[in-house]
Short mmCIF file of C-alpha atoms in Angstrom, two decimals:
data_model
loop_
_atom_site.label_atom_id
_atom_site.label_comp_id
_atom_site.label_asym_id
_atom_site.label_seq_id
_atom_site.Cartn_x
_atom_site.Cartn_y
_atom_site.Cartn_z
CA MET W 1 0.00 0.00 0.00
CA ILE W 2 2.72 2.50 1.00
CA ALA W 3 4.79 1.50 -2.02
CA ASP W 4 1.78 2.14 -4.30
CA ILE W 5 1.29 5.59 -2.79
CA LYS W 6 4.97 6.44 -3.27
CA ASP W 7 4.83 5.27 -6.89
CA SER W 8 1.68 7.30 -7.56
CA LEU W 9 3.23 10.43 -6.08
CA PHE W 10 6.38 9.91 -8.15
CA ARG W 11 4.37 9.53 -11.34
CA ALA W 12 2.30 12.55 -10.36
CA GLY W 13 5.50 14.57 -10.02
CA ILE W 14 6.46 13.73 -13.60
CA LEU W 15 2.94 14.35 -14.88
CA LEU W 16 2.73 17.77 -13.25
CA ILE W 17 5.84 18.99 -15.06
CA ALA W 18 4.58 17.39 -18.28
CA TRP W 19 1.25 19.19 -17.89
CA SER W 20 2.93 22.56 -17.44
CA ALA W 21 5.17 21.88 -20.46
CA VAL W 22 2.28 20.90 -22.73
CA THR W 23 0.24 23.89 -21.51
CA MET W 24 3.09 26.23 -22.41
CA LEU W 25 3.46 24.56 -25.81
CA VAL W 26 -0.23 24.51 -26.73
CA THR W 27 -0.80 28.06 -25.48
CA ASN W 28 2.04 29.36 -27.66
CA ILE W 29 0.76 27.50 -30.72
CA LEU W 30 -2.70 28.97 -30.19
CA PHE W 31 -1.18 32.43 -29.78
CA CYS W 32 0.25 32.05 -33.29
CA ALA W 33 -3.25 31.20 -34.52
CA GLY W 34 -4.62 34.33 -32.84
CA VAL W 35 -6.33 32.40 -30.03
CA THR W 36 -5.84 33.79 -26.52
CA VAL W 37 -5.97 31.84 -23.26
CA HIS W 38 -9.05 29.80 -22.47
CA LEU W 39 -9.74 27.26 -19.75
CA ALA W 40 -10.31 24.59 -22.39
CA THR W 41 -6.63 24.87 -23.33
CA LEU W 42 -5.59 23.85 -19.82
CA ILE W 43 -7.94 20.84 -19.85
CA ILE W 44 -6.88 19.70 -23.30
CA SER W 45 -3.23 20.10 -22.32
CA PHE W 46 -3.76 17.91 -19.27
CA VAL W 47 -5.31 15.14 -21.37
CA ILE W 48 -2.44 15.31 -23.86
CA ALA W 49 0.16 15.30 -21.07
CA ALA W 50 -1.44 12.37 -19.24
CA ALA W 51 -1.94 10.29 -22.38
CA GLY W 52 1.50 11.09 -23.78
CA THR W 53 3.38 10.46 -20.54
CA ALA W 54 1.48 7.20 -19.93
CA ALA W 55 2.22 6.00 -23.46
CA LEU W 56 5.93 6.88 -23.32
CA LEU W 57 6.50 5.36 -19.87
CA LYS W 58 4.06 2.49 -20.39
CA TRP W 59 1.84 3.24 -17.42
CA ASN W 60 -1.26 1.09 -17.17
CA ILE W 61 -4.75 2.58 -16.82
CA ARG W 62 -4.75 2.32 -13.03
CA GLU W 63 -1.37 4.04 -12.72
CA THR W 64 -2.42 6.79 -15.12
CA VAL W 65 -5.72 7.42 -13.32
CA LEU W 66 -4.14 7.51 -9.84
CA SER W 67 -1.34 9.87 -10.87
CA SER W 68 -3.83 12.08 -12.74
CA LEU W 69 -6.10 12.30 -9.69
CA ALA W 70 -3.12 13.19 -7.49
CA VAL W 71 -2.11 16.00 -9.87
CA VAL W 72 -5.64 17.39 -10.16
CA LEU W 73 -6.10 17.30 -6.39
CA ALA W 74 -2.74 18.97 -5.69
CA PHE W 75 -3.34 21.59 -8.40
CA THR W 76 -6.82 22.42 -7.13
CA VAL W 77 -5.92 22.67 -3.46
CA MET W 78 -2.71 24.64 -4.01
CA THR W 79 -4.24 26.99 -6.57
CA PHE W 80 -7.04 28.02 -4.22
CA MET W 81 -4.60 28.31 -1.30
CA GLY W 82 -2.44 30.61 -3.43
CA SER W 83 -5.45 32.76 -4.26
CA LEU W 84 -5.77 33.65 -0.57
CA LEU W 85 -2.32 35.29 -0.48
CA PHE W 86 -1.01 38.67 -1.65
CA ASP W 87 2.28 39.14 -3.48
CA ILE W 88 3.68 42.50 -2.38
CA SER W 89 7.09 42.17 -4.09
CA TYR W 90 8.40 44.81 -6.50
CA ASP W 91 9.01 42.64 -9.58
CA SER W 92 5.68 40.86 -9.24
CA ASN W 93 3.75 44.13 -9.12
CA THR W 94 5.80 45.62 -11.94
CA MET W 95 5.91 42.65 -14.32
CA TYR W 96 4.56 39.29 -13.25
CA LYS W 97 1.03 40.20 -12.15
CA THR W 98 0.66 42.57 -15.08
CA ALA W 99 1.72 39.97 -17.66
CA ILE W 100 -0.49 37.24 -16.16
CA ALA W 101 -3.54 39.48 -15.88
CA LEU W 102 -3.19 40.99 -19.35
CA MET W 103 -2.97 37.54 -20.95
CA THR W 104 -6.05 36.49 -18.98
CA LYS W 105 -7.86 39.54 -20.33
CA GLY W 106 -6.97 38.82 -23.96
CA TRP W 107 -3.42 40.01 -24.58
CA ASN W 108 -1.60 37.94 -27.20
CA PRO W 109 2.19 38.37 -26.81
CA MET W 110 2.75 36.98 -30.32
CA LYS W 111 0.71 39.83 -31.82
CA THR W 112 1.13 42.86 -29.55
CA HIS W 113 4.01 44.34 -27.58
CA ALA W 114 3.47 44.53 -23.82
CA LYS W 115 3.87 48.32 -23.82
CA ASP W 116 0.91 48.68 -26.17
CA ALA W 117 -1.08 46.15 -24.12
CA ILE W 118 -0.49 48.11 -20.88
CA ASP W 119 -1.28 51.46 -22.49
CA GLY W 120 -4.35 49.99 -24.16
CA TYR W 121 -5.75 48.54 -20.94
CA PHE W 122 -4.97 51.35 -18.49
CA GLY W 123 -4.53 54.31 -20.81
CA VAL W 124 -1.38 56.39 -21.25
CA HIS W 125 -0.11 58.07 -18.07
CA SER W 126 2.67 60.62 -17.85
CA SER W 127 4.19 59.17 -14.67
CA TRP W 128 4.52 55.65 -16.10
CA ASN W 129 7.52 54.22 -17.92
CA THR W 130 5.67 51.57 -19.91
CA ALA W 131 8.46 51.43 -22.49
CA TYR W 132 10.78 50.00 -19.84
CA THR W 133 8.18 47.75 -18.21
CA GLY W 134 6.88 46.60 -21.58
CA LYS W 135 10.36 45.66 -22.73
CA TRP W 136 10.85 43.52 -19.63
CA ILE W 137 7.52 41.74 -20.07
CA SER W 138 7.75 41.24 -23.83
CA ASN W 139 11.37 40.07 -23.84
CA TYR W 140 11.47 38.18 -20.55
CA ALA W 141 11.14 34.39 -20.41
CA ASN W 142 7.45 33.83 -19.68
CA GLY W 143 7.01 30.12 -18.98
CA THR W 144 5.63 30.48 -15.46
CA TRP W 145 3.22 33.23 -16.54
CA LEU W 146 1.66 31.04 -19.23
CA PHE W 147 0.62 28.43 -16.67
CA GLN W 148 -0.27 30.93 -13.92
CA THR W 149 -2.64 32.65 -16.33
CA TYR W 150 -4.95 29.64 -16.12
CA GLN W 151 -4.81 29.68 -12.34
CA TYR W 152 -6.03 33.28 -12.54
CA LEU W 153 -8.83 32.23 -14.89
CA ILE W 154 -10.00 29.59 -12.42
CA THR W 155 -9.91 31.65 -9.22
CA GLY W 156 -10.31 35.23 -10.36
CA LYS W 157 -7.31 36.12 -8.20
CA VAL W 158 -3.99 36.98 -9.85
CA ASN W 159 -2.10 35.82 -6.74
CA ALA W 160 -3.26 32.23 -7.27
CA GLY W 161 -0.12 31.74 -9.37
CA ILE W 162 1.97 31.93 -6.20
CA SER W 163 1.22 28.22 -5.78
CA PHE W 164 3.06 27.34 -9.01
CA ILE W 165 6.35 27.16 -7.12
CA TRP W 166 4.78 24.91 -4.47
CA MET W 167 3.77 22.39 -7.12
CA TYR W 168 7.23 22.40 -8.66
CA MET W 169 8.79 21.95 -5.21
CA CYS W 170 6.65 18.84 -4.69
CA SER W 171 7.57 17.47 -8.12
CA ALA W 172 11.29 18.06 -7.56
CA LEU W 173 11.02 16.41 -4.14
CA VAL W 174 9.47 13.13 -5.28
CA ILE W 175 11.57 12.84 -8.45
CA SER W 176 14.91 13.59 -6.80
CA PHE W 177 14.08 11.26 -3.89
CA ARG W 178 13.44 8.36 -6.28
CA TYR W 179 16.57 8.97 -8.34
CA LEU W 180 18.89 9.56 -5.42
CA LYS W 181 17.87 6.13 -4.14
CA ARG W 182 18.51 4.65 -7.59
CA MET W 183 21.97 6.19 -7.46
CA GLY W 184 22.78 4.24 -4.30
CA MET W 185 21.62 6.39 -1.38
CA ALA W 186 19.78 4.84 1.55
CA PRO W 187 16.11 5.95 1.81
CA VAL W 188 16.43 8.25 4.85
CA PRO W 189 19.43 10.34 3.71
CA ALA W 190 18.01 10.32 0.16
CA PHE W 191 14.78 11.82 1.48
CA PHE W 192 16.56 14.59 3.38
CA ALA W 193 18.80 15.34 0.40
CA ALA W 194 15.67 15.65 -1.76
CA VAL W 195 14.09 17.95 0.84
CA PHE W 196 17.18 20.16 0.89
CA LEU W 197 17.13 20.32 -2.90
CA ALA W 198 13.42 21.16 -3.23
CA PHE W 199 13.02 23.35 -0.14
CA ASN W 200 16.13 25.44 -0.62
CA PRO W 201 16.92 29.07 0.31
CA VAL W 202 15.70 30.44 -3.02
CA THR W 203 12.43 28.51 -3.26
CA MET W 204 11.60 29.19 0.38
CA ALA W 205 12.42 32.90 0.15
CA GLN W 206 10.20 33.19 -2.94
CA SER W 207 7.40 30.82 -1.89
CA SER W 208 5.00 33.71 -1.20
CA THR W 209 5.65 35.43 -4.54
CA LEU W 210 5.36 34.97 -8.29
CA TYR W 211 9.15 35.12 -8.69
CA VAL W 212 10.60 32.68 -11.23
CA ASP W 213 14.04 31.88 -9.79
CA GLY W 214 12.82 29.08 -7.55
CA PRO W 215 11.01 27.08 -10.28
CA TRP W 216 13.84 27.32 -12.81
CA MET W 217 16.38 26.43 -10.12
CA LEU W 218 14.38 23.25 -9.41
CA MET W 219 14.26 22.33 -13.09
CA LEU W 220 17.98 22.99 -13.46
CA SER W 221 18.62 20.67 -10.52
CA LEU W 222 16.61 17.92 -12.24
CA VAL W 223 18.54 18.51 -15.47
CA LEU W 224 21.83 18.04 -13.62
CA LEU W 225 20.56 15.03 -11.66
CA MET W 226 19.30 13.26 -14.79
CA LEU W 227 22.52 13.95 -16.71
CA ILE W 228 24.64 12.40 -13.94
CA TYR W 229 22.23 9.46 -13.65
CA LEU W 230 22.40 8.80 -17.39
CA ILE W 231 26.20 8.87 -17.33
CA ILE W 232 26.28 6.41 -14.44
CA ASN W 233 23.88 4.11 -16.31
CA ARG W 234 25.83 4.32 -19.55
CA TYR W 235 23.28 6.36 -21.52
CA ASP W 236 20.68 3.58 -21.44
CA LEU W 237 18.16 4.41 -24.17
CA SER W 238 15.87 1.54 -23.20
CA ASP W 239 14.92 3.36 -19.99
CA ARG W 240 12.81 6.26 -21.26
CA GLU W 241 11.97 7.74 -17.88
CA PRO W 242 15.17 9.70 -17.10
CA TRP W 243 15.33 10.95 -20.69
CA LEU W 244 11.74 12.19 -20.46
CA ILE W 245 12.37 13.91 -17.11
CA LEU W 246 15.49 15.54 -18.56
CA PHE W 247 13.54 16.70 -21.60
CA LEU W 248 10.65 18.12 -19.56
CA ALA W 249 12.95 19.84 -17.05
CA PHE W 250 14.94 21.39 -19.89
CA ILE W 251 12.03 22.73 -21.95
CA THR W 252 10.16 24.12 -18.93
CA GLY W 253 13.03 25.54 -16.87
CA SER W 254 14.64 27.14 -19.92
CA VAL W 255 11.58 29.30 -20.62
CA MET W 256 11.38 30.66 -17.07
CA LYS W 257 14.52 32.76 -17.30
CA LEU W 258 17.18 33.48 -19.90
CA ASN W 259 20.08 32.32 -17.76
CA ALA W 260 18.24 29.05 -17.04
CA PHE W 261 18.25 28.34 -20.80
CA ALA W 262 21.95 29.21 -20.95
CA TYR W 263 22.91 27.02 -17.96
CA SER W 264 20.82 24.04 -19.05
CA SER W 265 22.30 24.28 -22.54
CA VAL W 266 25.85 24.41 -21.20
CA PHE W 267 25.25 21.35 -19.01
CA LEU W 268 23.67 19.46 -21.92
CA ILE W 269 26.53 20.33 -24.27
CA VAL W 270 29.12 19.22 -21.71
CA PHE W 271 27.16 15.99 -21.19
CA TYR W 272 27.22 15.36 -24.94
CA LEU W 273 30.94 16.10 -25.26
CA PHE W 274 31.70 13.89 -22.26
CA MET W 275 29.68 11.12 -23.89
CA LEU W 276 31.70 11.46 -27.10
CA PHE W 277 34.80 10.55 -25.14
CA ASP W 278 33.34 8.26 -22.51
CA ALA W 279 31.17 6.01 -24.70
CA ARG W 280 32.95 6.25 -28.02
CA SER W 281 33.28 2.47 -28.29
CA GLU W 282 30.07 1.47 -26.48
CA LEU W 283 27.22 3.15 -28.32
CA THR W 284 25.99 2.09 -31.74
CA ARG W 285 25.60 4.55 -34.59
CA SER W 286 21.85 4.42 -34.07
CA ALA W 287 22.24 5.29 -30.39
CA TRP W 288 24.55 8.21 -31.22
CA LEU W 289 21.98 9.52 -33.70
CA LYS W 290 19.13 9.23 -31.21
CA ILE W 291 21.01 11.06 -28.47
CA THR W 292 22.14 13.76 -30.90
CA CYS W 293 18.57 14.26 -32.08
CA PHE W 294 17.40 14.35 -28.47
CA CYS W 295 19.77 17.21 -27.64
CA TRP W 296 18.66 19.20 -30.66
CA LEU W 297 15.03 18.46 -29.81
CA CYS W 298 15.50 19.95 -26.34
CA ALA W 299 16.79 23.19 -27.85
CA GLY W 300 14.26 23.24 -30.70
CA ILE W 301 11.18 22.70 -28.56
CA THR W 302 12.42 25.33 -26.11
CA VAL W 303 12.84 27.99 -28.80
CA PHE W 304 9.91 27.14 -31.08
CA GLY W 305 7.59 25.40 -28.61
CA THR W 306 7.40 26.19 -24.91
CA GLY W 307 9.36 29.41 -25.50
CA LEU W 308 7.77 30.39 -28.82
CA SER W 309 6.20 33.60 -27.53
CA ILE W 310 9.55 34.78 -26.20
CA TYR W 311 12.52 33.16 -27.97
CA GLY W 312 10.73 32.37 -31.21
CA ARG W 313 9.05 35.76 -31.33
CA ASN W 314 12.36 37.51 -30.72
CA ILE W 315 13.75 35.70 -33.76
CA PHE W 316 10.71 36.51 -35.93
CA TRP W 317 10.38 40.14 -34.80
CA TYR W 318 13.98 41.17 -34.21
CA GLY W 319 16.20 38.48 -35.69
CA ASN W 320 17.79 38.02 -32.27
CA LEU W 321 17.01 35.08 -29.98
CA PHE W 322 17.97 37.06 -26.88
CA TYR W 323 16.71 40.48 -27.96
CA GLY W 324 16.74 42.99 -25.14
CA PHE W 325 19.58 41.32 -23.29
CA PHE W 326 22.26 40.54 -25.87
CA GLY W 327 23.13 41.96 -29.27
CA SER W 328 21.10 44.72 -30.91
CA GLY W 329 18.58 46.36 -28.62
CA ALA W 330 20.33 45.10 -25.49
CA GLU W 331 19.97 46.97 -22.24
CA ASP W 332 22.24 46.14 -19.32
CA ILE W 333 19.66 46.37 -16.56
CA ILE W 334 22.13 45.18 -13.93
CA ALA W 335 24.59 47.95 -14.72
CA SER W 336 21.83 50.58 -14.99
CA GLY W 337 21.18 51.22 -11.33
CA GLN W 338 20.89 47.63 -10.11
CA ILE W 339 24.44 46.74 -9.11
CA VAL W 340 25.47 46.91 -5.46
CA PRO W 341 28.06 49.73 -5.14
CA GLY W 342 30.62 47.44 -3.50
CA PHE W 343 30.70 45.25 -6.62
CA THR W 344 31.29 48.01 -9.12
CA ASP W 345 34.34 47.57 -11.35
CA ILE W 346 35.65 44.35 -9.77
CA PRO W 347 36.07 40.94 -11.46
CA ALA W 348 33.13 38.54 -11.45
CA TRP W 349 35.01 35.92 -9.41
CA LYS W 350 35.78 38.45 -6.71
CA SER W 351 32.21 39.75 -6.47
CA PHE W 352 30.94 36.16 -6.30
CA LEU W 353 33.22 35.28 -3.39
CA LEU W 354 32.63 38.59 -1.60
CA SER W 355 28.87 38.11 -1.83
CA MET W 356 29.04 34.59 -0.46
CA PHE W 357 31.14 35.61 2.55
CA ALA W 358 29.34 38.90 3.24
CA GLU W 359 26.36 39.69 5.41
CA SER W 360 23.03 38.99 3.69
CA SER W 361 21.40 42.16 2.40
CA GLY W 362 18.44 42.87 0.15
CA SER W 363 19.28 46.47 -0.69
CA ILE W 364 21.20 47.54 -3.80
CA HIS W 365 22.48 50.52 -1.79
CA SER W 366 23.91 48.52 1.10
CA ASN W 367 27.57 48.27 1.96
CA VAL W 368 29.25 44.91 1.52
CA VAL W 369 30.19 43.85 5.05
CA MET W 370 32.34 40.75 5.45
CA LYS W 371 31.57 38.31 8.26
CA ILE W 372 32.80 35.17 10.02
CA PRO W 373 31.04 32.01 8.75
CA PHE W 374 28.16 30.75 10.92
CA THR W 375 27.57 34.12 12.52
CA VAL W 376 24.28 35.94 11.98
CA LYS W 377 22.66 39.28 12.76
CA ALA W 378 18.97 40.05 13.05
CA GLU W 379 19.34 42.43 10.08
CA GLU W 380 20.43 39.51 7.89
CA ILE W 381 17.26 37.57 8.64
CA ASP W 382 15.20 40.73 8.07
CA ALA W 383 16.85 40.98 4.63
CA PHE W 384 14.85 37.93 3.58
CA LEU W 385 11.64 39.90 3.86
CA SER W 386 12.67 40.54 0.24
CA PRO W 387 12.60 37.62 -2.21
CA ASP W 388 15.44 39.32 -4.07
CA VAL W 389 18.40 39.32 -1.65
CA ARG W 390 21.35 40.78 -3.57
CA VAL W 391 24.24 39.96 -1.20
CA GLY W 392 24.60 36.64 0.61
CA GLY W 393 21.52 35.37 -1.19
CA PHE W 394 21.80 31.72 -0.13
CA GLY W 395 21.47 32.60 3.53
CA PRO W 396 23.48 33.91 6.51
CA TRP W 397 25.24 30.58 7.06
CA PHE W 398 25.87 29.54 3.48
CA SER W 399 29.52 30.66 3.45
CA GLY W 400 30.35 28.14 6.18
CA ILE W 401 28.13 25.49 4.58
CA PHE W 402 29.94 25.97 1.27
CA ILE W 403 33.36 25.52 2.89
CA ILE W 404 32.23 22.30 4.61
CA ALA W 405 30.62 21.11 1.37
CA MET W 406 33.88 21.53 -0.54
CA ILE W 407 35.74 19.54 2.12
CA LEU W 408 33.14 16.74 2.14
CA ILE W 409 33.14 16.51 -1.65
CA ALA W 410 36.94 16.34 -1.70
CA VAL W 411 36.94 13.55 0.88
CA TYR W 412 34.03 11.39 -0.28
CA GLN W 413 34.28 11.69 -4.06
CA ARG W 414 37.19 9.24 -3.89
CA LYS W 415 34.74 6.49 -2.92
CA LEU W 416 32.74 6.85 -6.14
CA SER W 417 33.24 4.77 -9.25
CA GLY W 418 35.52 6.28 -11.89
CA ARG W 419 32.74 7.30 -14.28
CA TYR W 420 30.52 8.67 -11.54
CA ARG W 421 33.38 10.66 -9.98
CA THR W 422 34.58 12.07 -13.29
CA ALA W 423 31.12 13.20 -14.37
CA LEU W 424 30.34 14.75 -11.00
CA LEU W 425 33.63 16.65 -10.80
CA ILE W 426 33.24 17.94 -14.35
CA PHE W 427 29.79 19.37 -13.63
CA LEU W 428 30.86 20.82 -10.28
CA GLY W 429 34.00 22.33 -11.80
CA LEU W 430 31.96 23.79 -14.63
CA SER W 431 29.50 25.30 -12.14
CA LEU W 432 32.29 26.92 -10.17
CA LEU W 433 33.88 28.25 -13.36
CA MET W 434 30.62 29.81 -14.56
CA ALA W 435 30.06 31.45 -11.18
CA CYS W 436 33.55 32.97 -11.36
CA VAL W 437 33.30 34.37 -14.89
CA LEU W 438 29.65 35.35 -15.39
CA PRO W 439 28.78 39.01 -14.75
CA GLY W 440 26.38 39.63 -11.90
CA SER W 441 27.26 36.36 -10.15
CA TYR W 442 27.31 38.15 -6.79
CA TRP W 443 23.50 37.98 -7.17
CA LEU W 444 23.61 34.37 -6.00
CA ARG W 445 20.17 33.35 -7.21
CA TYR W 446 21.46 34.08 -10.73
CA VAL W 447 24.03 31.29 -10.26
CA ALA W 448 21.65 28.93 -8.47
CA PHE W 449 23.70 25.85 -9.31
CA ILE W 450 26.21 26.83 -6.61
CA TYR W 451 23.68 25.70 -3.99
CA PHE W 452 23.90 22.17 -5.44
CA PHE W 453 27.34 21.85 -3.85
CA ALA W 454 25.68 21.65 -0.44
CA VAL W 455 23.12 19.04 -1.52
CA ILE W 456 25.74 16.93 -3.30
CA ALA W 457 28.06 17.07 -0.29
CA TYR W 458 25.22 15.89 1.96
CA ALA W 459 24.41 13.08 -0.48
CA LEU W 460 28.04 11.92 -0.71
CA CYS W 461 28.76 11.93 3.03
CA THR W 462 28.60 8.44 4.53
CA ASN W 463 29.54 9.35 8.10
CA ARG W 464 26.23 9.41 9.98
CA ILE W 465 27.22 11.98 12.63
CA ILE W 466 28.78 14.39 10.13
CA ARG W 467 25.79 14.05 7.82
CA ILE W 468 23.32 14.80 10.63
CA VAL W 469 25.24 17.88 11.77
CA PHE W 470 25.68 19.12 8.22
CA GLY W 471 21.98 18.55 7.53
CA ILE W 472 21.04 20.58 10.60
CA LEU W 473 23.22 23.46 9.39
CA ILE W 474 21.52 23.39 5.98
CA ALA W 475 18.05 23.23 7.57
CA VAL W 476 18.69 26.15 9.96
CA ASN W 477 20.12 28.28 7.16
CA THR W 478 17.09 27.57 4.96
CA ALA W 479 14.75 28.36 7.86
CA MET W 480 16.34 31.80 8.20
CA CYS W 481 15.79 32.39 4.48
CA SER W 482 12.11 31.40 4.93
CA TYR W 483 11.43 34.18 7.43
CA GLY W 484 10.07 36.67 4.92
CA SER W 485 7.71 34.23 3.20
CA VAL W 486 6.32 32.93 6.47
CA ARG W 487 5.76 36.45 7.77
CA LYS W 488 3.96 37.51 4.58
CA MET W 489 1.70 34.47 4.74
CA LEU W 490 0.85 35.31 8.35
CA ASN W 491 -0.01 38.87 7.28
CA ILE W 492 -2.93 37.78 5.08
CA LEU W 493 -5.53 39.28 7.42
CA MET W 494 -3.67 42.59 7.52
CA TYR W 495 -3.54 42.78 3.73
CA ARG W 496 -7.24 41.97 3.53
CA ASP W 497 -8.01 44.67 6.07
CA HIS W 498 -6.11 47.20 3.97
CA ILE W 499 -8.11 46.13 0.91
CA ARG W 500 -11.27 46.71 2.96
CA GLN W 501 -10.05 50.17 3.96
CA VAL W 502 -9.57 51.06 0.29
CA SER W 503 -13.05 49.77 -0.57
CA GLU W 504 -14.59 52.09 2.05
CA LEU W 505 -12.94 55.27 0.77
CA PRO W 506 -15.49 57.75 -0.62
CA SER W 507 -13.23 58.32 -3.63
CA LYS W 508 -10.62 55.93 -4.97
CA ASN W 509 -8.04 58.00 -6.77
CA VAL W 510 -4.88 55.92 -7.02
CA TYR W 511 -1.34 56.89 -7.89
CA VAL W 512 0.73 54.03 -9.33
CA ALA W 513 4.34 54.19 -8.14
CA TYR W 514 7.11 53.08 -10.52
CA THR W 515 4.59 51.61 -12.99
CA GLN W 516 3.69 48.85 -10.49
CA THR W 517 0.39 48.12 -12.17
CA GLY W 518 0.07 44.67 -10.62
CA GLY W 519 -1.53 46.16 -7.52
CA LEU W 520 -4.35 47.51 -9.68
CA PHE W 521 -5.35 43.97 -10.59
CA ASP W 522 -5.60 43.14 -6.90
CA LEU W 523 -8.16 45.94 -6.65
CA GLU W 524 -10.07 44.61 -9.64
CA ASP W 525 -10.01 41.07 -8.25
CA TYR W 526 -11.76 42.32 -5.10
CA GLY W 527 -14.33 44.32 -7.04
CA ILE W 528 -12.92 47.78 -6.30
CA ASP W 529 -13.31 50.47 -8.96
CA TYR W 530 -10.55 53.05 -9.09
CA GLN W 531 -9.45 56.18 -10.90
CA ILE W 532 -5.79 56.57 -11.88
CA VAL W 533 -4.23 59.98 -11.21
CA GLU W 534 -0.90 61.37 -12.35
CA THR W 535 0.61 62.60 -9.07
CA GLU W 536 0.75 61.30 -5.52
CA GLU W 537 -0.69 64.59 -4.22
CA GLU W 538 -3.95 63.94 -6.07
CA ALA W 539 -4.27 60.38 -4.79
CA ASP W 540 -6.30 58.90 -1.96
CA PHE W 541 -3.85 56.01 -1.82
CA VAL W 542 -0.75 54.68 -3.57
CA CYS W 543 -0.47 51.42 -5.49
CA PRO W 544 0.80 48.90 -4.47
CA THR W 545 1.84 50.15 -1.01
CA TYR W 546 -1.83 50.30 0.05
CA LEU W 547 -1.45 46.58 0.78
CA THR W 548 1.29 47.06 3.38
CA ARG W 549 0.29 50.36 4.98
CA PRO W 550 -3.02 51.45 6.52
CA VAL W 551 -4.96 53.78 4.25
CA GLU W 552 -5.41 57.17 5.92
#
């Protein structure tokens, strides 16, 4: 009985990612045909995902039905739980909520630029910089928004999409748990390693927001896990499951953020090159061809399938896959007012190390203050009230955890088989190299793969006492990073009371600060009519700060 439940949850984890991937794909295809989002698309996508996954992995009817029921139940419960929350973060109110709501209300990103969609819905306002906001929305990877749009359709609350990250955390948990056991770990440490991977500092810090870093970090972790598993098992093409998980993780994670596409592609290319050397005399010509086609399929479906309304459109409209960020039309948004002063004009490797060993801070104006590992100040925990911690982003204790992780990996990697050890060290070395050369790597959530060092070290450690102590350090560090999300969830009643205060105002003139139009959709979701004004002096309240401050 317990084994059946575990198997059903594992299959449900795969199906959930497959459902999101098919939804992204079908939605983009319909956009090309001029069809905007409709609830029928979500239902049809689920049927396609369930039937396709069952056929590929040879699930029987009972297995398919049970996993489908588990996914539907989890989706329904989490979606409605998410609709009860309020995302007060800057990026969500500037971009994420606006993109999700506009698509729900008929915006087609394949046909219309986001700037025109915002101006068309709200009107043109002198205090708004819709050119900047529109560029971010139109040229930003939009995978999470495509799925969250349907959650908005179902609940009528734009914040329902907050639960998307919860579903991905559950999927990453059950999949990584199963595969860590297959790679030789005992059930108990494999479970805790999977928990540390899924419930990590980034996902926990962003679990009350629509931020995308947590979901793509989870998919990148599955990409890396599947690549190592396939190397260990000599690229076994007869076992479709890890190949399918790799494919789904690649095509979904890569459309959630540009750097996720870059990192996943680099890992896949290195995997392929390693295979050229490692299995040059083992694989048949047919096997080589299949694996080569698989790699190209991952990239092709990402660009012209799940990412069609971002990557594909950039090619069709601008002739540049990464328009807005590289090449013609590029705008260095990190350099333009976003970089922490202490990291100006220093090499990437130095800013990366300084950030890891500095006090955690969420402000771009903060000083970079170095600290002794495993020390913490109350201000560092308060920093995680923001989901976008710029310095020390993996938590107040991560510097010490990283040092211990490097020592554990150095000690215990010698006990691995030659192929396993070589593959693992190549991927870890590559991760460290990318963190040291990529610009903006001080912003640790942008180099999320560095956190995998801690999980891998925990997984490799065979000394029970050391593993328990190390696990406690990881858990406490993650708990500190969870402070902001927990506090925001506990503030639901306060946010609702502030919404009520706005509803009781005799006039509802609102000033929108920094083009944070997402807060306007919160008003609409709760049936509040408003009038946009051009200056704060004319306003009865300010959007979106009305959620966090009592309305006078």
